[in-house]
Coordinates of C-alpha atoms in Angstrom, one line a residue:
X1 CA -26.5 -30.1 39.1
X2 CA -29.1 -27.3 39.0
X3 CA -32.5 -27.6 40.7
X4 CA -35.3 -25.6 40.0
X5 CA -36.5 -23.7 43.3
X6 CA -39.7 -23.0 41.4
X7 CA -41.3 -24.5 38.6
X8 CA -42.2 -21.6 36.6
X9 CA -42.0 -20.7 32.8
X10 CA -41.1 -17.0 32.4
X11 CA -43.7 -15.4 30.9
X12 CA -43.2 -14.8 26.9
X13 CA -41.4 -11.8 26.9
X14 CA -44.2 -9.9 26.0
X15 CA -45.4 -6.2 28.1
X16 CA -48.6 -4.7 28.3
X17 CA -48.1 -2.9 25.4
X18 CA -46.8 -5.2 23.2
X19 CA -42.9 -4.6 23.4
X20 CA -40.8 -7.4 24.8
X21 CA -39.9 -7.6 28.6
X22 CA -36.2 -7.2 28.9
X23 CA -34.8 -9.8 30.7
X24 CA -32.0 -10.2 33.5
X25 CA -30.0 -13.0 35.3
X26 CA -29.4 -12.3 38.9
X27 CA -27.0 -14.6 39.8
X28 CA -26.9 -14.5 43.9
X29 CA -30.3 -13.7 43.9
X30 CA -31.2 -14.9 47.3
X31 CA -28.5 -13.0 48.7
X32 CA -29.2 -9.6 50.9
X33 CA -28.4 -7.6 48.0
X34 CA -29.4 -10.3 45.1
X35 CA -33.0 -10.6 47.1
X36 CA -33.7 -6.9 46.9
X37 CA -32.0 -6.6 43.3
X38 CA -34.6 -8.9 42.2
X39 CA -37.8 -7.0 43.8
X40 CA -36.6 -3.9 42.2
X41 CA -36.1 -5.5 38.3
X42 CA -39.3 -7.3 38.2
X43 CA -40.9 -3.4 39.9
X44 CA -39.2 -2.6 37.0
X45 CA -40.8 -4.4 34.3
X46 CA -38.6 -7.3 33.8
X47 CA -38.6 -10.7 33.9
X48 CA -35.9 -12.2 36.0
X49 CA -34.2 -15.5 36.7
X50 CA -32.2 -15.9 39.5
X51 CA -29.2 -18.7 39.8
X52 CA -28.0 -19.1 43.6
X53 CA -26.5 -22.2 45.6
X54 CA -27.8 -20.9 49.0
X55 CA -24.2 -21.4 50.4
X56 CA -25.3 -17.9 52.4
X57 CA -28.7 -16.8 50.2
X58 CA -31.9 -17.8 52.1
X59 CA -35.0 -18.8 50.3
X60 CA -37.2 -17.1 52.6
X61 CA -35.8 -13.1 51.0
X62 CA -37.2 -14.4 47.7
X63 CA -40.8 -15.2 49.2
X64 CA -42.4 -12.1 48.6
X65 CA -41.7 -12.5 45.0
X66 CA -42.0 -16.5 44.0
X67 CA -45.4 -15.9 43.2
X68 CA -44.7 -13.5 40.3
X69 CA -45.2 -14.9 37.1
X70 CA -41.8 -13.0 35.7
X71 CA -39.6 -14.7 38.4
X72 CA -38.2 -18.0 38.3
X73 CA -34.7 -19.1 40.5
X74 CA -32.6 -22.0 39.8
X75 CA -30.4 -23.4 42.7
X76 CA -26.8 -23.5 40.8
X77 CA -23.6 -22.8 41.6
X78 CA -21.9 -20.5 38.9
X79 CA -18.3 -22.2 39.4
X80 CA -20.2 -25.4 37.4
X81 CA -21.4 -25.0 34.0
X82 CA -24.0 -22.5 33.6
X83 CA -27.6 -24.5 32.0
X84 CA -27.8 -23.4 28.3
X85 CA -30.9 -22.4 27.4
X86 CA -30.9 -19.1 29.5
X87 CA -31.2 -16.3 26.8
X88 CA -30.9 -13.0 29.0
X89 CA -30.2 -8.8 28.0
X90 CA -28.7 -8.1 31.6
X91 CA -26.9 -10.1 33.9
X92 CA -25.6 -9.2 37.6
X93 CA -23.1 -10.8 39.2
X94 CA -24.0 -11.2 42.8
X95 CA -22.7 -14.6 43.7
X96 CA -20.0 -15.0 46.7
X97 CA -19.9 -14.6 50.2
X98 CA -19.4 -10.8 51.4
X99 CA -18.5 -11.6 54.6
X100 CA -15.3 -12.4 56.4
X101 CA -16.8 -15.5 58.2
X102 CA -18.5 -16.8 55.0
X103 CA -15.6 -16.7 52.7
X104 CA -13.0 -17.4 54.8
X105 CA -15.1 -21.0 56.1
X106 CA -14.1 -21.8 51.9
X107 CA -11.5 -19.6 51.1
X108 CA -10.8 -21.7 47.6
X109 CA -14.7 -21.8 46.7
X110 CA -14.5 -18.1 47.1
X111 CA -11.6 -17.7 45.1
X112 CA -13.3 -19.6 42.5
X113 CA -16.9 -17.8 42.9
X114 CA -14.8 -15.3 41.7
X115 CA -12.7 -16.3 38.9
X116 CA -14.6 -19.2 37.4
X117 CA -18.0 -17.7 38.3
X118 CA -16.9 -14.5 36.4
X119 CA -15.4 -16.6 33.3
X120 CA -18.7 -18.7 33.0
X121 CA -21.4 -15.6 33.0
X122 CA -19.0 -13.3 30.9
X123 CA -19.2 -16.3 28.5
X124 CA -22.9 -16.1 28.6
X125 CA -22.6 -12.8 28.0
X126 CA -20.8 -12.9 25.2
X127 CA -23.0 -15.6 23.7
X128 CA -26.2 -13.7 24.0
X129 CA -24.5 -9.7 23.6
X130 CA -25.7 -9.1 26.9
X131 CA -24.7 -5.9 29.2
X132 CA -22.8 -7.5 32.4
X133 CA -22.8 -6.0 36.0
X134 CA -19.6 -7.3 38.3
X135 CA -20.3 -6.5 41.8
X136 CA -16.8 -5.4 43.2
X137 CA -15.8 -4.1 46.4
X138 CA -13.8 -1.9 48.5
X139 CA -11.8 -4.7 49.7
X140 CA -9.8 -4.1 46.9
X141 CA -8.4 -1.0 48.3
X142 CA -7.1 -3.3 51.2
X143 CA -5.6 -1.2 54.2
X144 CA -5.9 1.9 51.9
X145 CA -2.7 4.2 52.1
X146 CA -5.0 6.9 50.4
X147 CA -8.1 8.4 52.2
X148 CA -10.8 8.6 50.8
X149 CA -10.3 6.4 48.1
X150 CA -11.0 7.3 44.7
X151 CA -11.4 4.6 41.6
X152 CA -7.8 5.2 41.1
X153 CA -6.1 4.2 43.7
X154 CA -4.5 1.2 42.7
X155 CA -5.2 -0.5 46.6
X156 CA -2.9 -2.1 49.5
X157 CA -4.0 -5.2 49.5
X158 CA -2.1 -8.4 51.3
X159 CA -1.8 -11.5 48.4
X160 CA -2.0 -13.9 50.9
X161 CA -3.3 -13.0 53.9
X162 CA -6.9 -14.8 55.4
X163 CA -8.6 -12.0 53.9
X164 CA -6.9 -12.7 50.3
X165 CA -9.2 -15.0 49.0
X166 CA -11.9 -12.7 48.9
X167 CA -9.7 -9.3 48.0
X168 CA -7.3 -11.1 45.1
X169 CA -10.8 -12.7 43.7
X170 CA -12.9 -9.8 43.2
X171 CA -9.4 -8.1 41.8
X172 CA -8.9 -11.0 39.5
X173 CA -12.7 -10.7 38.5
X174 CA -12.5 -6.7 37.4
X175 CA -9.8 -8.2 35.4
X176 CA -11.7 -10.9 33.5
X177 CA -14.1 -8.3 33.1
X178 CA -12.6 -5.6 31.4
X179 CA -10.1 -8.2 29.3
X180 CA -13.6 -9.6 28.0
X181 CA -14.5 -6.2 27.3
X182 CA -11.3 -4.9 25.3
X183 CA -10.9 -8.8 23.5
X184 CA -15.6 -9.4 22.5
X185 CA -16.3 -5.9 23.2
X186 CA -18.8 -6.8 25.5
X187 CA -21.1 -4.0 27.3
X188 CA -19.4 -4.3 31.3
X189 CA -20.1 -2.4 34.4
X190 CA -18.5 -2.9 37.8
X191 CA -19.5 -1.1 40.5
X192 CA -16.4 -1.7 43.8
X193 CA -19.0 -1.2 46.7
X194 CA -18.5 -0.1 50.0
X195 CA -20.0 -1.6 53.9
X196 CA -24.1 -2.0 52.8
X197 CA -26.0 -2.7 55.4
X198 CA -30.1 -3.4 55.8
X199 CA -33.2 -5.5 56.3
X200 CA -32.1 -9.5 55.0
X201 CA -28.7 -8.8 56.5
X202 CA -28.1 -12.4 58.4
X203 CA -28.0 -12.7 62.5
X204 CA -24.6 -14.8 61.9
X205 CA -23.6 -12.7 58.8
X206 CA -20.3 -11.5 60.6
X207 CA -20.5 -7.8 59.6
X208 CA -20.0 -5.2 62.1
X209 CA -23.6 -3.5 61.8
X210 CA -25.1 -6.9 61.9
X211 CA -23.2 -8.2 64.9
X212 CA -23.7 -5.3 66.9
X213 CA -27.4 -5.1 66.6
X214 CA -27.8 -9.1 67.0
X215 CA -25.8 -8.6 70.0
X216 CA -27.3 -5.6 71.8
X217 CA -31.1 -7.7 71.2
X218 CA -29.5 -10.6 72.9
X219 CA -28.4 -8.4 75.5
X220 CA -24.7 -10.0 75.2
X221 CA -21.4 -7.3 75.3
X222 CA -20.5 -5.7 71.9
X223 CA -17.5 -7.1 70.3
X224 CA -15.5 -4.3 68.9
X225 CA -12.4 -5.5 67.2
X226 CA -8.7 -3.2 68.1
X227 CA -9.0 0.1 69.3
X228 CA -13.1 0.8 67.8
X229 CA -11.1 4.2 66.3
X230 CA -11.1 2.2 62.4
X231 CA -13.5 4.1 60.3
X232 CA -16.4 2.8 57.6
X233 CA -18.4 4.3 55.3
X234 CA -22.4 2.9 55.8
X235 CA -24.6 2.6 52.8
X236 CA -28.4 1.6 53.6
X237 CA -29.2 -1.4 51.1
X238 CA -31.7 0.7 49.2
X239 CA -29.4 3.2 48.2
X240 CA -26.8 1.0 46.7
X241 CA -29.1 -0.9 44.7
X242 CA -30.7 2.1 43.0
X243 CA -26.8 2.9 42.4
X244 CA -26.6 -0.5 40.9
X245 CA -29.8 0.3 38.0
X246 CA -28.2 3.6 37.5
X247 CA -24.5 2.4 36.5
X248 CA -26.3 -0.4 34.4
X249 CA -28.4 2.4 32.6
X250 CA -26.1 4.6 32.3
X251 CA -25.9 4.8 28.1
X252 CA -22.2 4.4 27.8
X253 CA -20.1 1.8 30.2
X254 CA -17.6 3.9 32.5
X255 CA -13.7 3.3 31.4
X256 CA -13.3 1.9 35.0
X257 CA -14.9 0.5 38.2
X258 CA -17.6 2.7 40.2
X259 CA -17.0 3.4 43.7
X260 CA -20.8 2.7 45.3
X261 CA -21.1 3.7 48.4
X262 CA -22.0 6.2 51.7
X263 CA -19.1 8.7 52.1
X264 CA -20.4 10.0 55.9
X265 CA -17.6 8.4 58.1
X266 CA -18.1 6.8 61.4
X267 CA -15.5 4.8 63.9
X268 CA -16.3 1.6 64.9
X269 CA -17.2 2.9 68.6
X270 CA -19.5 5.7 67.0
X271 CA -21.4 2.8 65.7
X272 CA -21.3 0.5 68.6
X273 CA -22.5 3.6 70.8
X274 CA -25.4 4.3 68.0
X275 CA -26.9 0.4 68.2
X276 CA -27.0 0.3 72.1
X277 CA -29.0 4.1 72.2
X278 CA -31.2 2.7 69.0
X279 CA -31.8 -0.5 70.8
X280 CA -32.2 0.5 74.8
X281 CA -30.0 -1.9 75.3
X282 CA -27.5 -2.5 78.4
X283 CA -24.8 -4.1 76.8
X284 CA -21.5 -3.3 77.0
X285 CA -18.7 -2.5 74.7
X286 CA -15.8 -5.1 74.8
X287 CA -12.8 -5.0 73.2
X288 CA -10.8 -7.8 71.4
X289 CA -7.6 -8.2 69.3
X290 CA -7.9 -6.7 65.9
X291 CA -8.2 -9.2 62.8
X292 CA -5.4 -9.4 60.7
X293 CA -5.7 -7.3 57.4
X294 CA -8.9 -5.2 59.0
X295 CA -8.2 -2.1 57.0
X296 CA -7.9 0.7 59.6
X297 CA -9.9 3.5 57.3
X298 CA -12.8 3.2 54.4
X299 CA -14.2 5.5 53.0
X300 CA -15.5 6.3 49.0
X301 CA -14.8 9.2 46.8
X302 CA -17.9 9.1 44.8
X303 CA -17.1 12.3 42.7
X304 CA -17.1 9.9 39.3
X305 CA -20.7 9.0 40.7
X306 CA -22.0 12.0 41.5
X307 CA -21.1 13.2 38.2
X308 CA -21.8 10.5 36.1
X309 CA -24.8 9.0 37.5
X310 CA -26.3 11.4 39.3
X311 CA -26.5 9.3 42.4
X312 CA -25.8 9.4 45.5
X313 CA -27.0 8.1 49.2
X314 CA -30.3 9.5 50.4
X315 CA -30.7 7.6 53.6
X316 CA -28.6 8.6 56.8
X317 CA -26.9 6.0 59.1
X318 CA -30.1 7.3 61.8
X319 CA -33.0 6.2 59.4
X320 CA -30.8 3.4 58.5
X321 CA -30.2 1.6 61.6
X322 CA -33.4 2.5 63.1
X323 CA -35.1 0.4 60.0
X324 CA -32.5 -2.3 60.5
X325 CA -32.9 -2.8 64.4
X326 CA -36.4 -3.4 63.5
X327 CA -35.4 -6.0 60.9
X328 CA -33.7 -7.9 63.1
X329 CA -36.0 -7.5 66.4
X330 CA -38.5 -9.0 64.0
X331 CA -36.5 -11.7 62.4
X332 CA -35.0 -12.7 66.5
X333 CA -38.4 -12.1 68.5
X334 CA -40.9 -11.6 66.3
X335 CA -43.2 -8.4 65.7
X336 CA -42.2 -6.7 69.8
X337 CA -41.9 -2.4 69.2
X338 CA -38.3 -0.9 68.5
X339 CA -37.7 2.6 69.6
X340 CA -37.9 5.0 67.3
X341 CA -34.9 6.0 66.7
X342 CA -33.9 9.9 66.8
X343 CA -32.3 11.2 64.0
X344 CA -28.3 12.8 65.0

């Protein structure tokens, strides 16, 4: 059953100058990505309803916008029956776990976030001839044979592996996608998105940027996983969601995914060595047995991005962590100073 976080009517649709607000559902809204989606569509002008089950969202990333009159969020879970009177011009598709902890703790919930989710907002979609954003991921590249990897490449992905549920979901969901597409002609984008990192990250999200910095506060060892010699790509959360407004403005929908993400390459250990300088910490670097399915190398071709959106990240993995070690140091300890951090 859904329950209204805030009581709120949306405002009527009407903008200072008399044209009608556009209006978007962010579904996943309290999320790290869905909170700061939300901020930048109502900066933008529009009026915005978000739908989460706060499974992972928090209800403290929407407080800095419940008091906007354009902003209402509904606690629902998108695998049940959407609510029916939700007439909308965008929708975003935000909702599921991103992190290996969180979707594994449910790996059938996440496979149905996915697949279900998908099938009930592409039907509201197609009800109200709405333009539809699928946020993908890299993950369905799995241990990619091909480096970088380009929208192409067809992935390496284990079926039925503990990372599966998450991988073979968002694969089955660019599928629903595009057959909705081809079968109602509906207006899709999906955007395949790379490791995002950033201020609403969570302390036990289980990323690799957020468990080293929570860990090198709390003065404990950092926990890098094989060797530390696997590579990611590192997009600052600002970045990727200005990506995000671009693909969904972009006049004509792309004949494929987007790849969305930072292509500067780090190991693991660059990273690890980056948090403790950023954070004068003493902790040390531990290592433990490597998950299996970790992909041993990511890292996006964003040529088709470049090219087509005229995007691409602005904000270096220096600026980047420095504004998330403060995050955190904040969210763990309150307001105590952060070093600044020099730029490499």
């Amino acid at each position: 059953m859904s329950k209204v976080i805030k009581v709120l009517k949306l405002q009527d649709g009407i903008g200072r100058k008399g044209a009608r607000r556009s209006r978007a559902l962010v579904a996943g809204g309290a999320g790290f990505l869905g909170s700061h989606l939300c901020e930048r569509l109502l900066a933008d002008g529009y009026e915005v309803l978000a739908l989460d089950n706060f499974h992972t969202g928090k209800r403290y990333n929407l407080n800095a916008i419940l008091g906007n009159p354009a902003f209402r969020c509904i606690e629902h879970d998108i695998v049940d029956a959407l609510p029916e009177d939700i007439p909308v011009d965008e929708i975003y598709n935000l909702a599921c776990p991103a992190s290996p902890p969180h979707y594994q703790a449910d790996p059938i919930h996440t496979f149905k976030t996915s697949v279900l989710g998908s099938l009930n907002l592409l039907e509201l979609a197609r009800r109200h001839s709405a333009k539809i954003f699928q946020a993908s991921t890299s993950e369905v590249y799995g241990d990619p044979l091909v480096h970088p990897q380009p929208e192409s490449y067809l992935g390496n992905v284990n079926t039925h592996g503990p990372r599966s549920c998450y991988d073979e979901g968002k694969r089955s969901a660019e599928t629903l996608f595009f057959d909705y597409s081809r079968t109602f002609g509906i207006d899709i984008r999906v955007a395949r998105i790379f490791n995002t990192y950033g201020r609403r990250m969570q302390p036990d999200d289980g990323r690799v940027v957020s468990n080293f910095i929570v860990q090198a506060l709390r003065g404990e060892d950092l926990t890098v996983y094989g060797s530390g010699m696997q590579t990611r790509s590192f997009c600052y959360v600002d970045d990727l969601i200005e990506g995000f407004i671009r693909l969904m403005r972009a006049p004509t929908p792309p004949p494929h995914p987007v790849n969305l993400g930072n292509p500067a390459e780090f190991t693991v250990m660059d990273l690890a060595r980056l948090v403790v300088d950023y954070t004068n910490s003493r902790s040390r670097i531990v290592h433990r047995p490597l998950p299996i399915d970790d992909p041993r190398q990511r890292r996006p071709d964003i040529s088709f991005a470049r090219q087509y959106l005229d995007w691409e990240p602005t904000i270096d993995l220096s600026q980047g962590l420095a504004r998330t070690v403060e995050y955190f140091d904040a969210l763990l300890y309150g307001h105590r100073p952060v070093r600044e951090a020099a730029v490499s």
